[in-house]
Amino acid sequence: MMLVGGSLLSAIILFIIQKRMFVHYQVQTASAAFIMAMGILLNELFDRLEAVSPVISTAGCFILTASWFYIAIAVLSTVRNRKFYRSHMEAPLNIFAAGTWIASTSVVLMALHHRFPLYTKAFEVMQLLNWLLLIFYLAAAIFYMKNFRVNRFYTEAHGIILLMTVSIQSVVIANSAFFQEGWIHSIQSVLYLSGTVLYLIIFVLLLNRYVRLKNWTITEDWKNTNCIIHGAVSITGAAGILSGTITMKWAAALWVAAGLLFTAVEIIECIRAVKRVKRYGWGKGLGVYHVSQWARNFTFGMFLFFTMKLNGQLDGFLLIIHDLIVEVGPWVVGALFLIECLLFVNQAIEQYSKTSDKGLSV
């Protein structure tokens, strides 16, 4: 467990350095989406990375865990400084981004469980704490959802709300690894069903927002987080398989649904990209970093993860598509992750060169 201790120490040192050198820096609520994106990639390729070089998988696990500790320390510091509400709940829809905290915790625990199976009991305790965080998060998010029909939040709804489903199903997946029996295992179906029902409700809400409301443009009002429309279906399918809640036939049907939604949403994204390039040029149209872009890395990775869990369940044309995704998918997900890292580094360099008085946005 030296890796965990070293990760914690590194996170503390990084936080101290950041506080001294970047006074106005603030970790955004959705920053943990980076951990989700990296974690799903690491968990998918764990066996392959171990076969190539254990050092690579160890380094990846170290960075993942250190990043989680750093964001946790940063969030807790806002509680200590009495800035938690202003930082993470005051802005419209920002509370929903806290779903990345639950999902990222599930991802990190799964990664650590892969590498340190002897310490499962310690990870189980962490997962129970993740349960408590999920309960508080859902209570706050549902309270905010009541505002949608009575104020302007309703017209601004986008895919970030689906992090409610993602957070629930991430806990279901982690539960399937840590709790094979007992009361938690017995309520897996209820938890899974609640996440699924929430998805359907939110999906209707988003349809209503984009179909019925006419005063929106694809370049400005279609958000990066809308890729969670298909990502939430993918994680729902994967959670159903790993928890044994649904049959493989139902899982295959969900995979087809996820694939169709993936195609539809990403076609819209391509149209949006073309329009943004025409309007702003390549640099400002596509080359600008934003924290919400990690959602795409996660959703692409989750669709690949779901696809890999369906091995042997498809035939004909669907099997061809399945095998193609399994073969090419890791390269695509890895390339997207690298591109996003480069965009962040480029933004960090630009902001640092302009002034040391402004913080970076992770």
Coordinates of C-alpha atoms in Angstrom, one line a residue:
M1 CA 0.0 0.0 0.0
M2 CA 3.0 2.3 -0.4
L3 CA 1.4 3.4 -3.6
V4 CA -1.6 4.8 -1.7
G5 CA 0.6 6.5 0.9
G6 CA 2.8 8.0 -1.7
S7 CA -0.2 9.2 -3.7
L8 CA -1.6 10.9 -0.6
L9 CA 1.7 12.6 0.2
S10 CA 2.1 13.7 -3.4
A11 CA -1.4 15.2 -3.3
I12 CA -0.7 17.1 -0.1
I13 CA 2.6 18.5 -1.5
L14 CA 0.8 19.5 -4.8
F15 CA -2.0 21.2 -2.9
I16 CA 0.5 23.2 -0.8
I17 CA 2.5 24.3 -3.9
Q18 CA -0.7 25.2 -5.7
K19 CA -1.9 27.4 -2.7
R20 CA 1.4 29.2 -2.7
M21 CA 2.0 29.7 -6.4
F22 CA -1.6 29.9 -7.8
V23 CA -3.5 31.7 -5.1
H24 CA -6.6 32.2 -7.2
Y25 CA -6.7 28.6 -8.4
Q26 CA -9.9 26.6 -7.7
V27 CA -10.7 23.0 -8.5
Q28 CA -14.0 23.0 -10.3
T29 CA -16.9 20.7 -9.1
A30 CA -16.6 18.6 -12.3
S31 CA -12.8 18.2 -12.0
A32 CA -13.2 14.5 -10.9
A33 CA -14.4 13.8 -14.5
F34 CA -10.7 13.5 -15.3
I35 CA -10.4 10.7 -12.8
M36 CA -13.4 9.0 -14.3
A37 CA -11.9 9.2 -17.8
M38 CA -8.5 8.0 -16.8
G39 CA -9.9 5.4 -14.4
I40 CA -12.1 3.7 -17.0
L41 CA -9.2 3.6 -19.4
L42 CA -6.9 2.1 -16.8
N43 CA -9.4 -0.5 -15.6
E44 CA -10.1 -1.5 -19.2
L45 CA -6.5 -2.0 -20.1
F46 CA -5.2 -3.2 -16.7
D47 CA -4.4 -6.8 -17.9
R48 CA -2.8 -5.5 -21.1
L49 CA -0.7 -2.9 -19.3
E50 CA 0.4 -5.5 -16.8
A51 CA 1.5 -7.8 -19.6
V52 CA 3.5 -5.0 -21.4
S53 CA 5.0 -3.4 -18.3
P54 CA 3.9 -3.5 -14.6
V55 CA 5.6 -0.2 -14.2
I56 CA 3.2 1.5 -16.6
S57 CA 0.1 0.2 -14.8
T58 CA 1.6 1.1 -11.4
A59 CA 2.4 4.6 -12.6
G60 CA -1.1 5.0 -14.0
C61 CA -2.7 3.8 -10.7
F62 CA -0.4 6.2 -8.8
I63 CA -1.5 9.2 -10.9
L64 CA -5.1 8.2 -10.6
T65 CA -5.0 7.9 -6.8
A66 CA -3.0 11.0 -6.3
S67 CA -5.4 13.0 -8.5
W68 CA -8.4 11.7 -6.4
F69 CA -6.6 12.7 -3.1
Y70 CA -5.8 16.1 -4.5
I71 CA -9.4 16.9 -5.6
A72 CA -10.7 15.5 -2.3
I73 CA -8.3 17.8 -0.3
A74 CA -9.3 20.7 -2.5
V75 CA -13.0 20.1 -1.9
L76 CA -12.6 19.6 1.8
S77 CA -10.6 22.9 2.0
T78 CA -13.7 24.8 0.7
V79 CA -15.6 23.3 3.6
R80 CA -13.0 24.5 6.1
N81 CA -12.9 28.0 4.5
R82 CA -16.7 28.1 4.4
K83 CA -16.8 28.4 0.6
F84 CA -18.3 25.1 -0.2
Y85 CA -21.7 26.3 -1.2
R86 CA -20.4 29.2 -3.3
S87 CA -17.8 26.9 -5.0
H88 CA -19.9 23.8 -5.7
M89 CA -23.6 24.5 -5.3
E90 CA -24.5 28.1 -5.9
A91 CA -24.1 28.1 -9.8
P92 CA -27.1 26.7 -11.7
L93 CA -26.8 22.9 -12.3
N94 CA -23.4 22.8 -10.6
I95 CA -24.7 20.5 -7.9
F96 CA -25.1 17.8 -10.5
A97 CA -21.4 17.9 -11.3
A98 CA -20.8 16.5 -7.9
G99 CA -21.8 13.2 -9.3
T100 CA -18.3 12.9 -10.6
W101 CA -17.1 12.7 -7.0
I102 CA -19.1 9.5 -6.5
A103 CA -18.2 7.9 -9.8
S104 CA -14.5 8.8 -9.6
T105 CA -14.4 7.2 -6.1
S106 CA -15.9 4.0 -7.5
V107 CA -13.4 4.0 -10.3
V108 CA -10.4 4.5 -8.0
L109 CA -11.6 1.8 -5.6
M110 CA -12.0 -0.6 -8.5
A111 CA -8.5 0.2 -9.8
L112 CA -7.0 -0.2 -6.3
H113 CA -8.9 -3.5 -5.9
H114 CA -7.4 -4.8 -9.1
R115 CA -3.9 -4.1 -7.9
F116 CA -4.2 -4.7 -4.1
P117 CA -6.8 -7.5 -3.6
L118 CA -5.4 -8.3 -0.1
Y119 CA -6.8 -4.9 1.1
T120 CA -10.3 -5.5 0.0
K121 CA -11.7 -4.8 3.5
A122 CA -10.3 -1.3 3.5
F123 CA -11.8 -0.6 0.1
E124 CA -15.1 -1.9 1.4
V125 CA -15.1 0.7 4.1
M126 CA -14.3 3.4 1.5
Q127 CA -17.2 2.1 -0.6
L128 CA -19.6 2.4 2.3
L129 CA -18.5 6.1 2.7
N130 CA -19.1 6.4 -1.0
W131 CA -22.7 5.2 -0.3
L132 CA -23.2 8.0 2.2
L133 CA -21.9 10.5 -0.3
L134 CA -24.3 9.2 -2.9
I135 CA -27.2 9.6 -0.6
F136 CA -26.4 13.2 0.3
Y137 CA -25.7 13.9 -3.4
L138 CA -29.0 12.5 -4.6
A139 CA -31.0 14.3 -1.9
A140 CA -29.4 17.7 -3.0
A141 CA -29.8 17.0 -6.7
I142 CA -33.4 15.9 -6.5
F143 CA -34.2 19.1 -4.4
Y144 CA -32.6 21.1 -7.2
M145 CA -34.6 19.2 -9.9
K146 CA -37.8 20.4 -8.4
N147 CA -36.8 23.9 -9.6
F148 CA -36.8 23.0 -13.3
R149 CA -40.5 23.7 -13.9
V150 CA -40.6 26.9 -11.9
N151 CA -37.6 28.9 -13.0
R152 CA -35.0 29.3 -15.7
F153 CA -33.0 26.2 -14.8
Y154 CA -35.4 24.2 -16.8
T155 CA -34.5 25.9 -20.1
E156 CA -30.8 25.4 -19.3
A157 CA -30.9 21.7 -18.6
H158 CA -28.3 19.5 -20.3
G159 CA -26.5 16.2 -20.0
I160 CA -24.8 17.0 -16.7
I161 CA -28.1 16.1 -14.9
L162 CA -27.5 12.5 -16.1
L163 CA -24.6 12.2 -13.7
M164 CA -27.2 11.2 -11.2
T165 CA -27.7 8.0 -13.1
V166 CA -23.9 7.6 -13.7
S167 CA -23.2 8.0 -10.0
I168 CA -25.8 5.4 -9.0
Q169 CA -24.7 2.8 -11.5
S170 CA -21.0 3.4 -10.7
V171 CA -21.8 2.5 -7.1
V172 CA -23.7 -0.6 -8.3
I173 CA -20.6 -1.7 -10.3
A174 CA -18.3 -1.1 -7.3
N175 CA -20.8 -3.0 -5.0
S176 CA -20.6 -6.0 -7.3
A177 CA -16.8 -6.2 -6.7
F178 CA -16.9 -5.7 -2.9
F179 CA -20.2 -7.0 -1.6
Q180 CA -21.1 -10.5 -2.9
E181 CA -23.6 -11.0 0.0
G182 CA -25.3 -9.2 2.8
W183 CA -27.8 -6.3 2.8
I184 CA -25.9 -4.2 0.2
H185 CA -25.9 -7.1 -2.3
S186 CA -29.6 -7.7 -1.6
I187 CA -30.6 -4.1 -2.6
Q188 CA -28.5 -4.0 -5.8
S189 CA -31.6 -4.4 -7.9
V190 CA -33.4 -1.5 -6.2
L191 CA -30.4 0.7 -6.6
Y192 CA -30.0 -0.3 -10.2
L193 CA -33.7 0.3 -11.0
S194 CA -33.7 3.7 -9.4
G195 CA -30.8 4.8 -11.6
T196 CA -32.6 3.5 -14.7
V197 CA -35.8 5.3 -13.8
L198 CA -33.9 8.5 -13.2
Y199 CA -32.3 8.2 -16.6
L200 CA -35.7 7.9 -18.3
I201 CA -37.1 10.9 -16.4
I202 CA -34.1 13.0 -17.2
F203 CA -34.0 11.9 -20.9
V204 CA -37.6 13.1 -21.3
L205 CA -36.6 16.4 -19.7
L206 CA -33.7 16.8 -22.1
L207 CA -35.9 15.9 -25.1
N208 CA -38.4 18.5 -24.0
R209 CA -35.6 21.1 -23.6
Y210 CA -34.1 20.6 -27.1
V211 CA -37.2 19.7 -29.1
R212 CA -39.9 22.0 -27.7
L213 CA -37.7 25.1 -27.0
K214 CA -36.8 26.8 -30.3
N215 CA -34.4 29.6 -29.2
W216 CA -31.2 27.6 -29.0
T217 CA -28.2 27.1 -31.3
I218 CA -26.1 24.0 -31.8
T219 CA -22.9 25.9 -31.5
E220 CA -23.6 27.6 -28.2
D221 CA -26.4 25.6 -26.4
W222 CA -25.5 22.0 -27.2
K223 CA -23.2 21.1 -24.3
N224 CA -20.2 18.8 -24.1
T225 CA -22.0 16.9 -21.3
N226 CA -24.7 15.8 -23.6
C227 CA -22.5 12.8 -24.5
I228 CA -23.6 11.4 -21.2
I229 CA -26.9 10.7 -22.9
H230 CA -25.3 7.6 -24.4
G231 CA -22.7 7.2 -21.6
A232 CA -25.4 6.8 -19.0
V233 CA -26.9 3.9 -21.0
S234 CA -23.6 2.3 -21.4
I235 CA -22.9 2.3 -17.6
T236 CA -26.4 1.1 -16.9
G237 CA -25.8 -1.9 -19.2
A238 CA -22.4 -2.6 -17.7
A239 CA -23.8 -2.3 -14.1
G240 CA -26.7 -4.7 -15.0
I241 CA -24.2 -7.3 -16.3
L242 CA -21.7 -7.0 -13.4
S243 CA -24.4 -7.0 -10.7
G244 CA -26.4 -9.8 -12.4
T245 CA -29.5 -7.6 -12.3
I246 CA -30.4 -8.1 -16.0
T247 CA -30.2 -11.0 -18.4
M248 CA -27.6 -10.9 -21.2
K249 CA -30.4 -10.5 -23.7
W250 CA -31.5 -7.3 -22.0
A251 CA -27.9 -6.3 -21.9
A252 CA -27.5 -6.8 -25.6
A253 CA -30.7 -4.7 -26.2
L254 CA -29.2 -2.0 -24.0
W255 CA -26.0 -2.2 -26.0
V256 CA -27.9 -1.6 -29.2
A257 CA -29.7 1.3 -27.7
A258 CA -26.4 2.8 -26.4
G259 CA -24.9 2.3 -29.9
L260 CA -27.8 4.1 -31.6
L261 CA -27.7 7.0 -29.0
F262 CA -23.9 7.1 -29.4
T263 CA -24.2 7.5 -33.2
A264 CA -26.9 10.1 -32.9
V265 CA -25.2 12.2 -30.3
E266 CA -21.8 12.1 -31.9
I267 CA -23.3 13.0 -35.3
I268 CA -24.7 16.1 -33.7
E269 CA -21.2 16.7 -32.1
C270 CA -19.6 16.5 -35.6
I271 CA -22.1 19.0 -37.0
R272 CA -21.4 21.2 -34.0
A273 CA -17.7 20.9 -34.5
V274 CA -18.0 22.0 -38.2
K275 CA -20.1 25.0 -37.3
R276 CA -17.8 26.0 -34.5
V277 CA -14.7 25.8 -36.8
K278 CA -16.5 27.9 -39.4
R279 CA -17.5 30.5 -36.8
Y280 CA -14.4 30.6 -34.6
G281 CA -11.7 28.9 -36.5
W282 CA -9.8 25.7 -35.6
G283 CA -8.1 27.2 -32.5
K284 CA -11.1 28.7 -30.7
G285 CA -13.6 26.3 -32.3
L286 CA -12.0 23.0 -31.2
G287 CA -8.7 23.7 -29.5
V288 CA -10.0 25.3 -26.3
Y289 CA -9.9 23.2 -23.1
H290 CA -12.9 22.9 -20.9
V291 CA -13.4 20.6 -17.9
S292 CA -16.6 19.2 -19.3
Q293 CA -14.7 17.6 -22.2
W294 CA -13.5 14.8 -19.9
A295 CA -17.1 13.6 -20.1
R296 CA -16.5 12.5 -23.7
N297 CA -13.5 10.5 -22.7
F298 CA -15.4 8.8 -20.0
T299 CA -18.5 8.0 -22.1
F300 CA -16.4 6.7 -25.0
G301 CA -14.5 4.5 -22.5
M302 CA -17.7 3.3 -20.9
F303 CA -19.2 2.3 -24.2
L304 CA -16.0 0.3 -24.9
F305 CA -16.2 -1.2 -21.3
F306 CA -19.8 -2.2 -21.9
T307 CA -19.0 -3.7 -25.3
M308 CA -16.2 -5.8 -23.8
K309 CA -18.6 -7.3 -21.2
L310 CA -20.9 -8.5 -24.0
N311 CA -18.3 -10.9 -25.4
G312 CA -20.0 -13.9 -27.0
Q313 CA -23.6 -12.5 -26.7
L314 CA -23.9 -11.2 -30.3
D315 CA -23.9 -12.6 -33.8
G316 CA -24.1 -11.5 -37.4
F317 CA -23.6 -7.8 -38.2
L318 CA -23.7 -6.8 -34.5
L319 CA -20.9 -9.2 -33.8
I320 CA -18.8 -7.6 -36.5
I321 CA -19.4 -4.2 -35.0
H322 CA -18.7 -5.5 -31.5
D323 CA -15.4 -7.0 -32.6
L324 CA -14.4 -3.9 -34.4
I325 CA -15.1 -1.7 -31.3
V326 CA -13.1 -4.1 -29.1
E327 CA -10.2 -4.0 -31.5
V328 CA -10.1 -0.3 -32.3
G329 CA -11.8 1.2 -29.3
P330 CA -8.8 1.2 -26.9
W331 CA -6.7 3.1 -29.4
V332 CA -9.5 5.7 -29.9
V333 CA -10.2 6.1 -26.2
G334 CA -6.4 6.4 -25.5
A335 CA -5.9 9.0 -28.3
L336 CA -8.8 11.1 -27.0
F337 CA -7.4 11.0 -23.5
L338 CA -4.0 12.1 -24.8
I339 CA -5.5 14.9 -26.9
E340 CA -7.5 16.2 -23.8
C341 CA -4.3 16.1 -21.7
L342 CA -2.5 18.1 -24.4
L343 CA -5.3 20.7 -24.5
F344 CA -5.1 21.1 -20.7
V345 CA -1.3 21.4 -20.7
N346 CA -1.6 24.0 -23.5
Q347 CA -4.2 26.0 -21.5
A348 CA -2.1 25.8 -18.4
I349 CA 1.0 27.1 -20.2
E350 CA -1.0 30.0 -21.8
Q351 CA -2.6 31.1 -18.5
Y352 CA 0.7 30.9 -16.6
S353 CA 2.5 32.9 -19.2
K354 CA -0.2 35.6 -19.2
T355 CA -0.4 36.2 -15.5
S356 CA 0.2 34.4 -12.2
D357 CA -2.8 36.2 -10.7
K358 CA -5.3 33.9 -12.4
G359 CA -5.8 30.3 -11.4
L360 CA -6.0 27.3 -13.8
S361 CA -9.3 25.5 -14.5
V362 CA -8.9 21.8 -14.1

